[in-house]
Backbone as JSON, one array per atom type, in Angstrom:
{
  "sequence": "MMCITFCHRRRLLYQNHEDCELFFCPFATGPYPSCQSCCHRRDGRCALTNAELPAQGGCCHHNVEPAEGPQSVGREMVEPLGLAVEDTELYILRREAVIYDLRHDGTVTVNPDELGLPYTYGLGTDHMPVADLDWSGWTQQWWCDREPA",
  "N": [[49.84, -18.72, 76.55], [49.7, -15.42, 75.17], [47.22, -13.12, 75.18], [46.8, -10.89, 73.71], [47.21, -9.23, 70.72], [48.89, -7.69, 67.79], [47.69, -5.91, 65.2], [48.91, -5.83, 62.25], [47.88, -4.58, 59.81], [46.01, -2.42, 60.62], [47.29, -1.19, 62.66], [46.55, -1.85, 65.53], [45.78, -3.06, 68.65], [44.46, -6.07, 69.84], [42.3, -8.58, 71.28], [43.46, -11.9, 70.75], [41.88, -14.13, 71.06], [39.36, -13.73, 69.97], [37.25, -13.31, 67.13], [37.81, -10.75, 64.51], [36.04, -7.68, 64.42], [33.62, -6.08, 62.27], [32.71, -3.72, 63.29], [35.12, -2.44, 64.23], [36.86, -2.83, 62.34], [37.23, -2.38, 58.86], [37.99, -4.52, 57.01], [37.27, -6.82, 58.27], [35.55, -8.91, 57.47], [36.17, -9.78, 55.07], [35.97, -10.43, 51.45], [39.18, -12.26, 51.28], [42.23, -12.29, 49.62], [43.88, -15.31, 48.33], [46.07, -17.24, 50.12], [48.06, -18.47, 48.64], [49.01, -16.3, 46.92], [50.46, -14.51, 48.52], [52.79, -12.42, 49.93], [53.74, -13.3, 52.61], [53.8, -15.96, 52.6], [55.8, -18.91, 53.33], [57.08, -21.69, 52.55], [54.7, -23.37, 52.96], [53.74, -22.22, 55.24], [52.52, -19.54, 57.14], [54.52, -16.59, 57.42], [53.98, -14.56, 59.09], [52.47, -15.48, 61.32], [53.4, -17.96, 61.79], [51.76, -20.15, 61.41], [50.26, -23.0, 59.7], [49.32, -22.9, 56.47], [45.66, -22.22, 55.41], [43.73, -24.7, 53.88], [42.07, -23.39, 51.92], [41.47, -19.95, 50.89], [42.39, -16.92, 52.67], [43.72, -14.11, 54.52], [43.11, -11.18, 56.25], [45.73, -9.76, 56.32], [46.93, -10.08, 54.07], [49.64, -9.68, 51.99], [50.6, -7.45, 53.61], [52.61, -4.89, 54.69], [54.63, -5.63, 57.56], [54.68, -4.21, 60.71], [57.59, -2.68, 62.26], [59.7, -2.86, 65.12], [59.26, -0.73, 68.11], [56.18, 0.6, 68.54], [54.16, 3.54, 68.71], [51.55, 4.22, 71.19], [48.43, 5.01, 70.93], [45.07, 6.42, 71.7], [43.44, 5.22, 69.7], [44.66, 2.82, 69.03], [44.26, 1.14, 71.36], [41.63, 0.95, 71.42], [39.99, -1.4, 70.49], [40.14, -3.07, 72.75], [38.47, -2.59, 74.63], [37.66, 0.36, 75.71], [36.89, 2.95, 77.82], [35.47, 6.13, 78.3], [36.93, 7.33, 80.38], [39.19, 6.08, 80.63], [42.77, 5.72, 80.37], [45.46, 5.05, 78.09], [47.51, 3.86, 79.32], [46.35, 2.64, 81.49], [44.68, 0.72, 80.12], [46.81, -0.9, 78.84], [47.96, -1.84, 81.11], [45.85, -3.29, 82.35], [45.44, -5.37, 80.66], [47.85, -6.77, 80.74], [49.82, -6.11, 79.06], [53.11, -5.77, 77.64], [54.95, -2.83, 77.72], [56.63, 0.29, 77.07], [57.45, 2.98, 78.82], [58.34, 6.18, 77.9], [60.98, 8.67, 78.48], [59.91, 11.09, 77.41], [57.31, 10.76, 77.83], [55.91, 9.25, 75.94], [54.27, 6.38, 75.0], [55.04, 3.2, 74.18], [54.62, 0.06, 72.35], [56.09, -3.15, 71.58], [55.38, -5.16, 68.78], [56.74, -7.61, 68.35], [56.88, -8.62, 70.8], [54.43, -9.57, 71.65], [51.62, -11.7, 71.62], [50.96, -14.08, 69.0], [48.37, -14.25, 66.62], [46.33, -17.28, 65.49], [45.28, -17.14, 62.87], [45.08, -14.3, 61.2], [42.46, -12.11, 61.91], [40.66, -14.08, 62.71], [39.66, -15.64, 65.73], [41.4, -17.52, 68.42], [39.52, -19.71, 68.77], [39.34, -20.75, 66.56], [41.66, -22.42, 66.01], [43.2, -25.62, 65.32], [42.21, -28.53, 67.15], [44.37, -29.57, 69.65], [45.95, -32.64, 70.29], [46.49, -33.31, 73.6], [48.9, -34.53, 76.11], [47.66, -35.28, 79.12], [48.42, -36.84, 81.2], [50.55, -36.24, 82.83], [49.71, -34.1, 84.19], [47.35, -34.9, 85.63], [48.4, -36.95, 87.08], [49.86, -35.72, 89.23], [48.07, -35.2, 91.15], [47.86, -37.56, 92.33], [48.81, -39.72, 94.87], [51.41, -41.98, 95.61], [51.88, -43.33, 97.86], [50.78, -44.94, 100.93], [48.05, -43.39, 102.95], [49.15, -41.58, 105.8]],
  "CA": [[49.75, -17.8, 75.4], [49.24, -14.05, 75.81], [45.91, -12.85, 74.73], [46.81, -9.59, 73.06], [48.25, -9.15, 69.62], [48.92, -6.53, 67.08], [47.12, -5.9, 63.83], [49.93, -5.07, 61.24], [47.24, -3.97, 58.8], [45.41, -1.28, 61.25], [48.18, -0.79, 63.67], [45.76, -1.94, 66.5], [45.98, -4.06, 69.59], [43.21, -6.66, 70.03], [42.3, -9.79, 71.88], [43.48, -12.84, 69.93], [40.89, -15.28, 71.03], [38.11, -13.16, 69.5], [37.19, -12.82, 65.91], [37.77, -9.33, 64.3], [34.54, -7.31, 64.12], [33.31, -5.06, 61.4], [32.69, -2.4, 64.08], [36.43, -2.1, 64.48], [37.65, -2.89, 61.1], [36.23, -2.63, 57.58], [38.41, -5.77, 56.64], [36.94, -8.06, 59.36], [34.6, -9.91, 56.93], [36.67, -10.18, 53.61], [36.72, -11.73, 51.05], [40.49, -12.27, 51.33], [42.98, -12.95, 48.5], [44.48, -16.38, 48.49], [47.59, -17.29, 50.59], [49.06, -18.8, 47.64], [49.64, -15.02, 46.12], [50.68, -13.74, 49.67], [54.29, -12.47, 50.14], [54.12, -13.82, 53.66], [53.74, -17.45, 52.41], [56.91, -19.64, 53.24], [57.0, -23.26, 52.63], [53.34, -23.86, 53.41], [53.41, -21.67, 56.48], [52.45, -17.93, 57.27], [55.64, -16.02, 58.02], [53.46, -13.55, 60.25], [51.9, -16.35, 62.28], [53.9, -19.29, 61.85], [50.65, -21.1, 61.29], [50.15, -23.73, 58.47], [48.24, -22.17, 55.51], [44.53, -22.91, 55.16], [43.5, -25.29, 52.46], [41.6, -22.26, 50.88], [41.15, -18.43, 51.45], [43.42, -16.15, 53.06], [43.33, -13.49, 55.66], [43.15, -9.7, 56.01], [47.04, -9.2, 56.31], [47.63, -10.49, 52.64], [50.86, -8.62, 51.64], [50.6, -6.23, 54.28], [54.12, -4.67, 55.25], [54.47, -5.87, 58.97], [55.37, -3.04, 61.45], [58.93, -3.2, 62.84], [59.91, -2.25, 66.26], [58.27, -0.19, 68.93], [55.04, 1.45, 67.92], [53.6, 4.54, 69.66], [50.56, 3.86, 71.62], [47.39, 6.01, 71.1], [43.65, 5.83, 72.04], [42.78, 4.41, 68.58], [45.28, 1.51, 68.96], [43.71, 0.23, 72.32], [40.16, 1.08, 71.41], [39.43, -2.71, 70.33], [40.44, -3.77, 73.99], [37.51, -1.85, 75.42], [38.04, 1.75, 76.18], [35.72, 3.83, 78.4], [35.96, 7.49, 78.18], [37.82, 7.83, 81.38], [40.41, 5.09, 80.59], [43.99, 6.07, 79.75], [46.11, 4.06, 77.36], [48.43, 2.96, 80.22], [45.41, 1.77, 82.19], [44.26, -0.39, 79.28], [47.91, -1.86, 78.8], [48.2, -2.62, 82.64], [44.71, -4.16, 82.63], [45.6, -6.57, 79.74], [48.97, -7.08, 81.0], [50.74, -5.77, 77.9], [54.35, -5.17, 77.87], [54.97, -1.65, 77.12], [57.81, 0.94, 77.37], [57.08, 4.44, 79.05], [59.65, 6.73, 77.48], [61.13, 9.74, 79.18], [59.07, 12.03, 76.9], [55.86, 10.41, 78.09], [55.47, 8.43, 74.94], [54.2, 4.87, 75.44], [55.19, 2.24, 72.94], [54.61, -1.34, 72.44], [56.82, -3.89, 70.31], [54.61, -6.1, 68.13], [57.39, -8.91, 68.52], [56.7, -9.05, 72.19], [52.99, -9.75, 71.7], [51.23, -13.09, 71.02], [50.62, -14.1, 67.49], [47.04, -15.13, 66.21], [46.53, -18.45, 64.55], [44.96, -16.53, 61.63], [44.64, -12.84, 61.35], [41.09, -11.81, 61.65], [39.96, -15.22, 63.46], [40.22, -15.74, 67.14], [41.97, -18.68, 68.6], [38.68, -20.81, 68.71], [39.31, -21.5, 65.18], [42.69, -23.21, 66.11], [42.92, -27.08, 65.52], [42.32, -29.02, 68.5], [45.61, -30.32, 69.7], [45.97, -33.85, 71.28], [47.33, -33.03, 74.72], [48.77, -35.63, 77.05], [47.1, -34.8, 80.36], [48.91, -37.63, 82.32], [51.35, -35.6, 84.02], [49.01, -33.21, 84.97], [46.6, -35.61, 86.49], [49.36, -37.77, 88.04], [50.34, -34.8, 90.31], [47.27, -35.12, 92.43], [47.77, -38.98, 92.93], [49.94, -40.14, 95.7], [51.69, -43.35, 95.18], [52.15, -43.97, 99.09], [49.54, -45.09, 101.62], [47.98, -42.31, 103.94], [49.7, -41.81, 107.32]],
  "C": [[49.17, -16.37, 75.6], [48.06, -13.83, 74.76], [45.74, -11.45, 73.83], [47.67, -9.69, 71.99], [48.09, -7.99, 68.69], [48.36, -6.67, 65.68], [47.91, -4.95, 63.06], [49.19, -4.22, 60.23], [46.88, -2.51, 59.38], [46.21, -0.75, 62.38], [47.32, -0.83, 65.11], [46.05, -3.06, 67.41], [44.5, -4.66, 69.7], [43.34, -8.07, 70.71], [42.37, -10.91, 70.74], [42.6, -14.09, 69.93], [39.52, -14.87, 70.48], [38.38, -13.01, 67.81], [37.29, -11.32, 65.7], [36.25, -9.16, 64.05], [34.51, -6.2, 63.05], [33.29, -3.71, 62.02], [33.96, -1.79, 64.19], [37.32, -2.0, 63.22], [36.85, -3.31, 59.92], [36.63, -3.9, 56.86], [38.08, -7.04, 57.33], [36.27, -9.36, 58.43], [35.07, -10.38, 55.53], [35.81, -9.75, 52.61], [38.3, -11.36, 51.1], [41.2, -12.83, 50.12], [43.58, -14.24, 49.19], [45.8, -16.24, 49.2], [48.51, -17.59, 49.6], [49.72, -17.41, 46.85], [50.21, -14.18, 47.25], [52.26, -13.6, 49.7], [54.79, -13.04, 51.53], [54.23, -15.39, 53.64], [55.23, -18.07, 52.25], [56.87, -21.04, 53.54], [55.78, -23.91, 53.38], [52.94, -23.28, 54.76], [53.26, -20.02, 56.19], [53.56, -17.41, 57.98], [55.24, -15.01, 59.06], [53.19, -14.41, 61.32], [52.51, -17.56, 62.8], [52.93, -20.5, 61.71], [50.64, -21.82, 59.76], [49.06, -22.87, 57.64], [47.12, -22.94, 55.44], [44.48, -23.62, 53.94], [43.04, -24.29, 51.47], [41.45, -20.97, 51.63], [42.38, -17.94, 51.77], [43.08, -15.4, 53.95], [43.7, -11.78, 55.28], [44.65, -9.18, 55.96], [47.79, -9.83, 55.01], [48.4, -9.3, 52.32], [50.92, -7.47, 52.29], [52.14, -6.02, 54.81], [53.84, -4.69, 56.82], [55.3, -4.64, 59.69], [56.76, -3.58, 62.14], [59.17, -2.07, 63.9], [59.02, -1.61, 66.94], [57.35, 0.62, 68.14], [54.36, 2.28, 69.06], [52.08, 4.08, 69.82], [49.44, 5.04, 71.63], [46.06, 5.35, 71.33], [43.06, 4.78, 70.99], [43.41, 2.85, 68.74], [44.81, 0.48, 70.15], [42.33, 0.19, 72.55], [39.39, -0.5, 71.34], [39.36, -3.51, 71.97], [39.24, -3.42, 74.84], [37.93, -0.65, 76.23], [36.81, 2.45, 76.75], [36.54, 5.15, 78.32], [37.12, 8.11, 79.22], [39.17, 6.98, 81.49], [41.49, 5.8, 79.77], [44.56, 4.86, 78.76], [46.88, 3.17, 78.26], [47.46, 2.09, 81.02], [45.09, 0.38, 81.25], [45.4, -1.53, 79.27], [48.08, -2.49, 80.0], [47.18, -3.65, 82.78], [44.75, -5.56, 81.87], [46.94, -7.05, 79.95], [49.92, -7.31, 79.68], [51.9, -5.31, 78.07], [54.56, -4.03, 77.03], [56.09, -0.82, 77.62], [57.21, 2.46, 77.65], [58.45, 5.26, 78.73], [59.83, 8.08, 78.21], [60.43, 10.96, 78.58], [57.54, 11.98, 77.23], [55.29, 9.53, 77.04], [55.47, 6.98, 75.42], [54.2, 4.05, 74.13], [55.19, 0.63, 73.44], [55.44, -2.05, 71.21], [55.98, -5.14, 70.07], [55.28, -7.51, 68.43], [57.37, -9.37, 69.93], [55.11, -9.45, 72.66], [52.65, -11.06, 71.22], [50.95, -12.94, 69.6], [49.28, -14.83, 67.4], [47.49, -16.24, 65.37], [46.32, -17.95, 62.98], [44.5, -15.09, 61.83], [43.04, -12.73, 61.04], [40.23, -12.9, 62.48], [40.57, -15.35, 64.72], [40.8, -17.13, 67.33], [41.06, -19.92, 68.85], [38.73, -21.59, 67.52], [40.68, -22.42, 65.13], [42.24, -24.71, 66.2], [43.04, -27.62, 66.75], [43.7, -29.85, 68.67], [45.47, -31.53, 70.73], [47.03, -33.74, 72.38], [47.47, -34.25, 75.51], [48.75, -35.09, 78.31], [47.83, -35.58, 81.66], [49.76, -37.06, 83.28], [50.77, -34.53, 84.78], [48.05, -33.87, 86.02], [47.3, -36.43, 87.38], [49.86, -36.91, 89.33], [49.53, -34.88, 91.47], [46.98, -36.59, 92.89], [49.01, -39.11, 93.93], [50.21, -41.64, 95.71], [52.04, -44.06, 96.68], [50.76, -43.96, 99.88], [49.5, -43.82, 102.49], [48.48, -42.37, 105.25], [48.73, -41.81, 108.28]]
}
């Protein structure tokens, strides 16, 4: 799972495992309108994240028009990723392994469709439901069925 995602409301890149912070976004703390009245609601799922809808509440992307196609990258877009004065946008994108396009005119773009999706906008992946994983295949790779030579 890629760690960087795109905020369609503010047009920013951020770490999808961290909760959004009020320092970077005035919408970070809510309150949010209900998913029941959101245009992204599709058959009990969020069309932006493909996640199941929460039992109550909503998110900061309620009825937001999603960005389409490549988005021009500026300093403001990468600021939530930890930007020092001497850092360039390209440096930040490379450091975070974000897929980008450097155009002939020097413009840098990212395509939101090539980035990871958050489980719920505004909340980091720490809020994802715990999945029951079958670890047997992983642990069996360390066991040897034959006798040592």
